[in-house]
mmCIF file with all atom_site columns, C-alpha atoms and ligand atoms in Angstrom:
data_model
loop_
_atom_site.group_PDB
_atom_site.id
_atom_site.type_symbol
_atom_site.label_atom_id
_atom_site.label_alt_id
_atom_site.label_comp_id
_atom_site.label_asym_id
_atom_site.label_entity_id
_atom_site.label_seq_id
_atom_site.pdbx_PDB_ins_code
_atom_site.Cartn_x
_atom_site.Cartn_y
_atom_site.Cartn_z
_atom_site.occupancy
_atom_site.B_iso_or_equiv
_atom_site.pdbx_formal_charge
_atom_site.auth_seq_id
_atom_site.auth_comp_id
_atom_site.auth_asym_id
_atom_site.auth_atom_id
_atom_site.pdbx_PDB_model_num
ATOM   1   C  CA  . UNK A 1 1   ? -6.555  4.991   17.265  1.00 0.00 ? 17  UNK A CA  1
ATOM   2   C  CA  . UNK A 1 2   ? -6.075  7.215   14.257  1.00 0.00 ? 18  UNK A CA  1
ATOM   3   C  CA  . UNK A 1 3   ? -2.263  7.254   14.301  1.00 0.00 ? 19  UNK A CA  1
ATOM   4   C  CA  . UNK A 1 4   ? -1.659  3.966   12.458  1.00 0.00 ? 20  UNK A CA  1
ATOM   5   C  CA  . UNK A 1 5   ? -1.985  3.104   8.785   1.00 0.00 ? 21  UNK A CA  1
ATOM   6   C  CA  . UNK A 1 6   ? -1.011  0.294   6.475   1.00 0.00 ? 22  UNK A CA  1
ATOM   7   C  CA  . UNK A 1 7   ? 1.065   0.560   3.297   1.00 0.00 ? 23  UNK A CA  1
ATOM   8   C  CA  . UNK A 1 8   ? 2.256   -1.761  0.554   1.00 0.00 ? 24  UNK A CA  1
ATOM   9   C  CA  . UNK A 1 9   ? 5.116   -1.111  -1.826  1.00 0.00 ? 25  UNK A CA  1
ATOM   10  C  CA  . UNK A 1 10  ? 3.569   -2.980  -4.768  1.00 0.00 ? 26  UNK A CA  1
ATOM   11  C  CA  . UNK A 1 11  ? 5.261   -5.476  -7.147  1.00 0.00 ? 27  UNK A CA  1
ATOM   12  C  CA  . UNK A 1 12  ? 5.873   -2.881  -9.908  1.00 0.00 ? 28  UNK A CA  1
ATOM   13  C  CA  . UNK A 1 13  ? 7.824   -0.642  -7.522  1.00 0.00 ? 29  UNK A CA  1
ATOM   14  C  CA  . UNK A 1 14  ? 9.789   -3.534  -5.974  1.00 0.00 ? 30  UNK A CA  1
ATOM   15  C  CA  . UNK A 1 15  ? 10.659  -4.800  -9.484  1.00 0.00 ? 31  UNK A CA  1
ATOM   16  C  CA  . UNK A 1 16  ? 11.757  -1.338  -10.559 1.00 0.00 ? 32  UNK A CA  1
ATOM   17  C  CA  . UNK A 1 17  ? 14.098  -1.171  -7.533  1.00 0.00 ? 33  UNK A CA  1
ATOM   18  C  CA  . UNK A 1 18  ? 12.171  1.707   -5.940  1.00 0.00 ? 34  UNK A CA  1
ATOM   19  C  CA  . UNK A 1 19  ? 11.810  -0.005  -2.532  1.00 0.00 ? 35  UNK A CA  1
ATOM   20  C  CA  . UNK A 1 20  ? 14.673  1.940   -0.957  1.00 0.00 ? 36  UNK A CA  1
ATOM   21  C  CA  . UNK A 1 21  ? 13.603  5.288   -2.421  1.00 0.00 ? 37  UNK A CA  1
ATOM   22  C  CA  . UNK A 1 22  ? 10.004  4.813   -1.276  1.00 0.00 ? 38  UNK A CA  1
ATOM   23  C  CA  . UNK A 1 23  ? 11.097  3.646   2.204   1.00 0.00 ? 39  UNK A CA  1
ATOM   24  C  CA  . UNK A 1 24  ? 13.199  6.810   2.465   1.00 0.00 ? 40  UNK A CA  1
ATOM   25  C  CA  . UNK A 1 25  ? 10.262  8.931   1.294   1.00 0.00 ? 41  UNK A CA  1
ATOM   26  C  CA  . UNK A 1 26  ? 8.170   7.360   4.101   1.00 0.00 ? 42  UNK A CA  1
ATOM   27  C  CA  . UNK A 1 27  ? 10.734  8.330   6.766   1.00 0.00 ? 43  UNK A CA  1
ATOM   28  C  CA  . UNK A 1 28  ? 11.278  11.799  5.273   1.00 0.00 ? 44  UNK A CA  1
ATOM   29  C  CA  . UNK A 1 29  ? 7.503   12.353  5.443   1.00 0.00 ? 45  UNK A CA  1
ATOM   30  C  CA  . UNK A 1 30  ? 7.563   11.843  9.215   1.00 0.00 ? 46  UNK A CA  1
ATOM   31  C  CA  . UNK A 1 31  ? 6.221   8.301   9.532   1.00 0.00 ? 47  UNK A CA  1
ATOM   32  C  CA  . UNK A 1 32  ? 7.661   5.792   12.009  1.00 0.00 ? 48  UNK A CA  1
ATOM   33  C  CA  . UNK A 1 33  ? 7.887   2.243   10.647  1.00 0.00 ? 49  UNK A CA  1
ATOM   34  C  CA  . UNK A 1 34  ? 6.358   -0.096  13.246  1.00 0.00 ? 50  UNK A CA  1
ATOM   35  C  CA  . UNK A 1 35  ? 7.061   -3.092  11.081  1.00 0.00 ? 51  UNK A CA  1
ATOM   36  C  CA  . UNK A 1 36  ? 8.071   -3.942  7.512   1.00 0.00 ? 52  UNK A CA  1
ATOM   37  C  CA  . UNK A 1 37  ? 8.732   -7.115  5.581   1.00 0.00 ? 53  UNK A CA  1
ATOM   38  C  CA  . UNK A 1 38  ? 8.919   -8.570  2.085   1.00 0.00 ? 54  UNK A CA  1
ATOM   39  C  CA  . UNK A 1 39  ? 6.162   -10.984 1.162   1.00 0.00 ? 55  UNK A CA  1
ATOM   40  C  CA  . UNK A 1 40  ? 4.697   -12.582 -1.968  1.00 0.00 ? 56  UNK A CA  1
ATOM   41  C  CA  . UNK A 1 41  ? 0.948   -13.088 -2.008  1.00 0.00 ? 57  UNK A CA  1
ATOM   42  C  CA  . UNK A 1 42  ? -0.754  -16.014 -3.667  1.00 0.00 ? 58  UNK A CA  1
ATOM   43  C  CA  . UNK A 1 43  ? -3.663  -15.196 -5.992  1.00 0.00 ? 59  UNK A CA  1
ATOM   44  C  CA  . UNK A 1 44  ? -6.009  -16.425 -3.232  1.00 0.00 ? 60  UNK A CA  1
ATOM   45  C  CA  . UNK A 1 45  ? -4.424  -14.135 -0.608  1.00 0.00 ? 61  UNK A CA  1
ATOM   46  C  CA  . UNK A 1 46  ? -4.606  -11.138 -2.972  1.00 0.00 ? 62  UNK A CA  1
ATOM   47  C  CA  . UNK A 1 47  ? -8.292  -11.910 -3.618  1.00 0.00 ? 63  UNK A CA  1
ATOM   48  C  CA  . UNK A 1 48  ? -8.924  -11.939 0.145   1.00 0.00 ? 64  UNK A CA  1
ATOM   49  C  CA  . UNK A 1 49  ? -6.951  -8.763  0.773   1.00 0.00 ? 65  UNK A CA  1
ATOM   50  C  CA  . UNK A 1 50  ? -8.922  -6.872  -1.919  1.00 0.00 ? 66  UNK A CA  1
ATOM   51  C  CA  . UNK A 1 51  ? -12.283 -8.513  -1.154  1.00 0.00 ? 67  UNK A CA  1
ATOM   52  C  CA  . UNK A 1 52  ? -14.000 -5.090  -0.981  1.00 0.00 ? 68  UNK A CA  1
ATOM   53  C  CA  . UNK A 1 53  ? -13.271 -4.715  -4.722  1.00 0.00 ? 69  UNK A CA  1
ATOM   54  C  CA  . UNK A 1 54  ? -14.560 -8.152  -5.782  1.00 0.00 ? 70  UNK A CA  1
ATOM   55  C  CA  . UNK A 1 55  ? -17.451 -6.618  -7.742  1.00 0.00 ? 71  UNK A CA  1
ATOM   56  C  CA  . UNK A 1 56  ? -15.198 -4.230  -9.704  1.00 0.00 ? 72  UNK A CA  1
ATOM   57  C  CA  . UNK A 1 57  ? -14.172 -4.822  -13.322 1.00 0.00 ? 73  UNK A CA  1
ATOM   58  C  CA  . UNK A 1 58  ? -10.497 -4.474  -12.366 1.00 0.00 ? 74  UNK A CA  1
ATOM   59  C  CA  . UNK A 1 59  ? -10.575 -7.120  -9.559  1.00 0.00 ? 75  UNK A CA  1
ATOM   60  C  CA  . UNK A 1 60  ? -9.080  -9.960  -11.604 1.00 0.00 ? 76  UNK A CA  1
ATOM   61  C  CA  . UNK A 1 61  ? -6.320  -7.828  -13.117 1.00 0.00 ? 77  UNK A CA  1
ATOM   62  C  CA  . UNK A 1 62  ? -5.582  -6.247  -9.705  1.00 0.00 ? 78  UNK A CA  1
ATOM   63  C  CA  . UNK A 1 63  ? -5.254  -9.575  -7.891  1.00 0.00 ? 79  UNK A CA  1
ATOM   64  C  CA  . UNK A 1 64  ? -3.127  -11.041 -10.726 1.00 0.00 ? 80  UNK A CA  1
ATOM   65  C  CA  . UNK A 1 65  ? -0.828  -8.033  -10.432 1.00 0.00 ? 81  UNK A CA  1
ATOM   66  C  CA  . UNK A 1 66  ? -0.649  -8.060  -6.618  1.00 0.00 ? 82  UNK A CA  1
ATOM   67  C  CA  . UNK A 1 67  ? 0.264   -11.773 -6.632  1.00 0.00 ? 83  UNK A CA  1
ATOM   68  C  CA  . UNK A 1 68  ? 2.784   -11.417 -9.485  1.00 0.00 ? 84  UNK A CA  1
ATOM   69  C  CA  . UNK A 1 69  ? 5.841   -10.648 -7.365  1.00 0.00 ? 85  UNK A CA  1
ATOM   70  C  CA  . UNK A 1 70  ? 7.311   -9.444  -4.115  1.00 0.00 ? 86  UNK A CA  1
ATOM   71  C  CA  . UNK A 1 71  ? 5.741   -6.630  -2.097  1.00 0.00 ? 87  UNK A CA  1
ATOM   72  C  CA  . UNK A 1 72  ? 6.908   -4.808  0.991   1.00 0.00 ? 88  UNK A CA  1
ATOM   73  C  CA  . UNK A 1 73  ? 4.141   -4.484  3.587   1.00 0.00 ? 89  UNK A CA  1
ATOM   74  C  CA  . UNK A 1 74  ? 4.471   -1.809  6.283   1.00 0.00 ? 90  UNK A CA  1
ATOM   75  C  CA  . UNK A 1 75  ? 2.657   -0.694  9.415   1.00 0.00 ? 91  UNK A CA  1
ATOM   76  C  CA  . UNK A 1 76  ? 3.175   3.077   9.747   1.00 0.00 ? 92  UNK A CA  1
ATOM   77  C  CA  . UNK A 1 77  ? 2.674   5.460   12.640  1.00 0.00 ? 93  UNK A CA  1
ATOM   78  C  CA  . UNK A 1 78  ? 2.055   9.209   12.532  1.00 0.00 ? 94  UNK A CA  1
ATOM   79  C  CA  . UNK A 1 79  ? -0.632  11.578  13.851  1.00 0.00 ? 95  UNK A CA  1
ATOM   80  C  CA  . UNK A 1 80  ? -3.618  11.362  11.501  1.00 0.00 ? 96  UNK A CA  1
ATOM   81  C  CA  . UNK A 1 81  ? -1.785  8.512   9.737   1.00 0.00 ? 97  UNK A CA  1
ATOM   82  C  CA  . UNK A 1 82  ? -4.479  7.423   7.247   1.00 0.00 ? 98  UNK A CA  1
ATOM   83  C  CA  . UNK A 1 83  ? -4.985  10.894  5.771   1.00 0.00 ? 99  UNK A CA  1
ATOM   84  C  CA  . UNK A 1 84  ? -1.300  11.803  5.964   1.00 0.00 ? 100 UNK A CA  1
ATOM   85  C  CA  . UNK A 1 85  ? -0.316  8.633   4.073   1.00 0.00 ? 101 UNK A CA  1
ATOM   86  C  CA  . UNK A 1 86  ? -3.030  9.175   1.413   1.00 0.00 ? 102 UNK A CA  1
ATOM   87  C  CA  . UNK A 1 87  ? -1.639  12.706  0.915   1.00 0.00 ? 103 UNK A CA  1
ATOM   88  C  CA  . UNK A 1 88  ? 1.921   11.366  0.688   1.00 0.00 ? 104 UNK A CA  1
ATOM   89  C  CA  . UNK A 1 89  ? 1.055   8.771   -1.976  1.00 0.00 ? 105 UNK A CA  1
ATOM   90  C  CA  . UNK A 1 90  ? -1.231  10.948  -4.146  1.00 0.00 ? 106 UNK A CA  1
ATOM   91  C  CA  . UNK A 1 91  ? -4.222  10.084  -6.327  1.00 0.00 ? 107 UNK A CA  1
ATOM   92  C  CA  . UNK A 1 92  ? -4.909  6.473   -7.408  1.00 0.00 ? 108 UNK A CA  1
ATOM   93  C  CA  . UNK A 1 93  ? -4.136  7.372   -11.039 1.00 0.00 ? 109 UNK A CA  1
ATOM   94  C  CA  . UNK A 1 94  ? -0.542  8.705   -11.202 1.00 0.00 ? 110 UNK A CA  1
ATOM   95  C  CA  . UNK A 1 95  ? -1.640  11.055  -14.031 1.00 0.00 ? 111 UNK A CA  1
ATOM   96  C  CA  . UNK A 1 96  ? -3.842  12.835  -11.458 1.00 0.00 ? 112 UNK A CA  1
ATOM   97  C  CA  . UNK A 1 97  ? -1.341  12.674  -8.578  1.00 0.00 ? 113 UNK A CA  1
ATOM   98  C  CA  . UNK A 1 98  ? 0.262   15.885  -7.350  1.00 0.00 ? 114 UNK A CA  1
ATOM   99  C  CA  . UNK A 1 99  ? 3.934   16.661  -7.987  1.00 0.00 ? 115 UNK A CA  1
ATOM   100 C  CA  . UNK A 1 100 ? 6.192   15.170  -5.328  1.00 0.00 ? 116 UNK A CA  1
ATOM   101 C  CA  . UNK A 1 101 ? 3.792   12.396  -4.311  1.00 0.00 ? 117 UNK A CA  1
ATOM   102 C  CA  . UNK A 1 102 ? 5.001   8.787   -4.366  1.00 0.00 ? 118 UNK A CA  1
ATOM   103 C  CA  . UNK A 1 103 ? 2.631   7.782   -7.157  1.00 0.00 ? 119 UNK A CA  1
ATOM   104 C  CA  . UNK A 1 104 ? 3.645   10.782  -9.264  1.00 0.00 ? 120 UNK A CA  1
ATOM   105 C  CA  . UNK A 1 105 ? 7.311   9.934   -8.764  1.00 0.00 ? 121 UNK A CA  1
ATOM   106 C  CA  . UNK A 1 106 ? 7.274   6.135   -9.033  1.00 0.00 ? 122 UNK A CA  1
ATOM   107 C  CA  . UNK A 1 107 ? 4.061   4.860   -10.667 1.00 0.00 ? 123 UNK A CA  1
ATOM   108 C  CA  . UNK A 1 108 ? 3.415   4.301   -14.360 1.00 0.00 ? 124 UNK A CA  1
ATOM   109 C  CA  . UNK A 1 109 ? -0.254  3.426   -14.585 1.00 0.00 ? 125 UNK A CA  1
ATOM   110 C  CA  . UNK A 1 110 ? -3.601  3.355   -12.775 1.00 0.00 ? 126 UNK A CA  1
ATOM   111 C  CA  . UNK A 1 111 ? -3.297  -0.394  -12.216 1.00 0.00 ? 127 UNK A CA  1
ATOM   112 C  CA  . UNK A 1 112 ? 0.404   -0.575  -11.340 1.00 0.00 ? 128 UNK A CA  1
ATOM   113 C  CA  . UNK A 1 113 ? 0.555   2.451   -9.089  1.00 0.00 ? 129 UNK A CA  1
ATOM   114 C  CA  . UNK A 1 114 ? 3.526   1.681   -6.827  1.00 0.00 ? 130 UNK A CA  1
ATOM   115 C  CA  . UNK A 1 115 ? 1.858   1.806   -3.409  1.00 0.00 ? 131 UNK A CA  1
ATOM   116 C  CA  . UNK A 1 116 ? -1.234  0.966   -1.379  1.00 0.00 ? 132 UNK A CA  1
ATOM   117 C  CA  . UNK A 1 117 ? -2.733  3.043   1.416   1.00 0.00 ? 133 UNK A CA  1
ATOM   118 C  CA  . UNK A 1 118 ? -5.614  2.215   3.762   1.00 0.00 ? 134 UNK A CA  1
ATOM   119 C  CA  . UNK A 1 119 ? -8.765  4.296   3.309   1.00 0.00 ? 135 UNK A CA  1
ATOM   120 C  CA  . UNK A 1 120 ? -9.824  4.390   6.999   1.00 0.00 ? 136 UNK A CA  1
ATOM   121 C  CA  . UNK A 1 121 ? -8.443  3.644   10.464  1.00 0.00 ? 137 UNK A CA  1
ATOM   122 C  CA  . UNK A 1 122 ? -10.805 0.702   10.728  1.00 0.00 ? 138 UNK A CA  1
ATOM   123 C  CA  . UNK A 1 123 ? -9.507  -0.830  7.486   1.00 0.00 ? 139 UNK A CA  1
ATOM   124 C  CA  . UNK A 1 124 ? -5.901  -0.036  8.470   1.00 0.00 ? 140 UNK A CA  1
ATOM   125 C  CA  . UNK A 1 125 ? -6.317  -2.189  11.590  1.00 0.00 ? 141 UNK A CA  1
ATOM   126 C  CA  . UNK A 1 126 ? -7.833  -5.033  9.557   1.00 0.00 ? 142 UNK A CA  1
ATOM   127 C  CA  . UNK A 1 127 ? -5.116  -4.808  6.889   1.00 0.00 ? 143 UNK A CA  1
ATOM   128 C  CA  . UNK A 1 128 ? -2.307  -4.783  9.479   1.00 0.00 ? 144 UNK A CA  1
ATOM   129 C  CA  . UNK A 1 129 ? -3.924  -7.834  11.080  1.00 0.00 ? 145 UNK A CA  1
ATOM   130 C  CA  . UNK A 1 130 ? -3.935  -9.549  7.674   1.00 0.00 ? 146 UNK A CA  1
ATOM   131 C  CA  . UNK A 1 131 ? -0.119  -9.421  7.402   1.00 0.00 ? 147 UNK A CA  1
ATOM   132 C  CA  . UNK A 1 132 ? 1.379   -8.911  10.864  1.00 0.00 ? 148 UNK A CA  1
ATOM   133 C  CA  . UNK A 1 133 ? 1.203   -10.708 14.184  1.00 0.00 ? 149 UNK A CA  1
ATOM   134 C  CA  . UNK A 1 134 ? 1.286   -8.751  17.441  1.00 0.00 ? 150 UNK A CA  1
ATOM   135 C  CA  . UNK A 1 135 ? 4.943   -9.486  18.197  1.00 0.00 ? 151 UNK A CA  1
ATOM   136 C  CA  . UNK A 1 136 ? 5.973   -7.942  14.868  1.00 0.00 ? 152 UNK A CA  1
ATOM   137 C  CA  . UNK A 1 137 ? 4.407   -4.568  15.701  1.00 0.00 ? 153 UNK A CA  1
ATOM   138 C  CA  . UNK A 1 138 ? 7.187   -2.889  17.596  1.00 0.00 ? 154 UNK A CA  1
HETATM 139 N  N1  . UDP N 2 .   ? -7.267  -0.035  -9.783  1.00 0.00 ? 6   UDP N N1  1
HETATM 140 C  C1  . UDP N 2 .   ? -7.286  -0.380  -11.124 1.00 0.00 ? 6   UDP N C1  1
HETATM 141 N  N2  . UDP N 2 .   ? -8.204  0.236   -11.958 1.00 0.00 ? 6   UDP N N2  1
HETATM 142 C  C2  . UDP N 2 .   ? -9.096  1.141   -11.500 1.00 0.00 ? 6   UDP N C2  1
HETATM 143 C  C3  . UDP N 2 .   ? -9.083  1.479   -10.136 1.00 0.00 ? 6   UDP N C3  1
HETATM 144 C  C4  . UDP N 2 .   ? -8.164  0.874   -9.309  1.00 0.00 ? 6   UDP N C4  1
HETATM 145 O  O1  . UDP N 2 .   ? -6.486  -1.205  -11.561 1.00 0.00 ? 6   UDP N O1  1
HETATM 146 O  O2  . UDP N 2 .   ? -9.912  1.653   -12.297 1.00 0.00 ? 6   UDP N O2  1
HETATM 147 C  C5  . UDP N 2 .   ? -6.286  -0.683  -8.867  1.00 0.00 ? 6   UDP N C5  1
HETATM 148 C  C6  . UDP N 2 .   ? -5.152  0.228   -8.413  1.00 0.00 ? 6   UDP N C6  1
HETATM 149 O  O3  . UDP N 2 .   ? -3.992  -0.566  -8.266  1.00 0.00 ? 6   UDP N O3  1
HETATM 150 C  C7  . UDP N 2 .   ? -5.664  0.723   -7.070  1.00 0.00 ? 6   UDP N C7  1
HETATM 151 C  C8  . UDP N 2 .   ? -6.362  -0.535  -6.541  1.00 0.00 ? 6   UDP N C8  1
HETATM 152 O  O4  . UDP N 2 .   ? -6.971  -1.105  -7.684  1.00 0.00 ? 6   UDP N O4  1
HETATM 153 O  O5  . UDP N 2 .   ? -4.600  1.147   -6.225  1.00 0.00 ? 6   UDP N O5  1
HETATM 154 C  C9  . UDP N 2 .   ? -7.411  -0.292  -5.483  1.00 0.00 ? 6   UDP N C9  1
HETATM 155 O  O6  . UDP N 2 .   ? -8.322  0.698   -5.944  1.00 0.00 ? 6   UDP N O6  1
HETATM 156 P  P1  . UDP N 2 .   ? -8.803  1.879   -5.013  1.00 0.00 ? 6   UDP N P1  1
HETATM 157 O  O7  . UDP N 2 .   ? -9.934  2.559   -5.702  1.00 0.00 ? 6   UDP N O7  1
HETATM 158 O  O8  . UDP N 2 .   ? -9.037  1.356   -3.623  1.00 0.00 ? 6   UDP N O8  1
HETATM 159 O  O9  . UDP N 2 .   ? -7.559  2.899   -5.028  1.00 0.00 ? 6   UDP N O9  1
HETATM 160 P  P2  . UDP N 2 .   ? -6.489  3.262   -3.885  1.00 0.00 ? 6   UDP N P2  1
HETATM 161 O  O10 . UDP N 2 .   ? -7.208  3.216   -2.565  1.00 0.00 ? 6   UDP N O10 1
HETATM 162 O  O11 . UDP N 2 .   ? -5.382  2.228   -3.984  1.00 0.00 ? 6   UDP N O11 1
HETATM 163 O  O12 . UDP N 2 .   ? -5.994  4.635   -4.233  1.00 0.00 ? 6   UDP N O12 1
HETATM 164 MG MG1 . MG  N 3 .   ? -8.423  1.818   -1.700  1.00 0.00 ? 7   MG  N MG1 1
#
């Protein structure tokens, strides 16, 4: 299944009241929202979600940030969803992101970069399973 990906509207974007604009950008870009909800991660949950980065120098700062406030988590559907969503959000560092991408439009820094996107279909499935139960995936 390569038509599903997982997205997070991160705490910086929710705090800056960009949730609606980003949600609209998602729909305008041709994604169907299978499920979406507001959540707030504990530090422990953020550490588990980003376990693949636990050896990186930014792990502590990243998990502090991701547990600092509300996020919107979304399961998204589109053909070639993982790559399409990565293209829609732009480069990790908003300074390198292309014009018109979500990170270019709504992110301020490398750390607080507005949105998350899965890097593979396999990880998308795992990440969706982290936040959603089967009955929520409509
Ligand atoms: N990040 C950071 N400093 C870095 C690299 C990444 O703070 O030098 C943060 C940033 O929020 C990024 C997240 O860690 O979105 C995960 O990093 P990754 O390399 O997986 O980037 P992404 O897949 O989110 O583009
Ligand atoms: Mg990544």
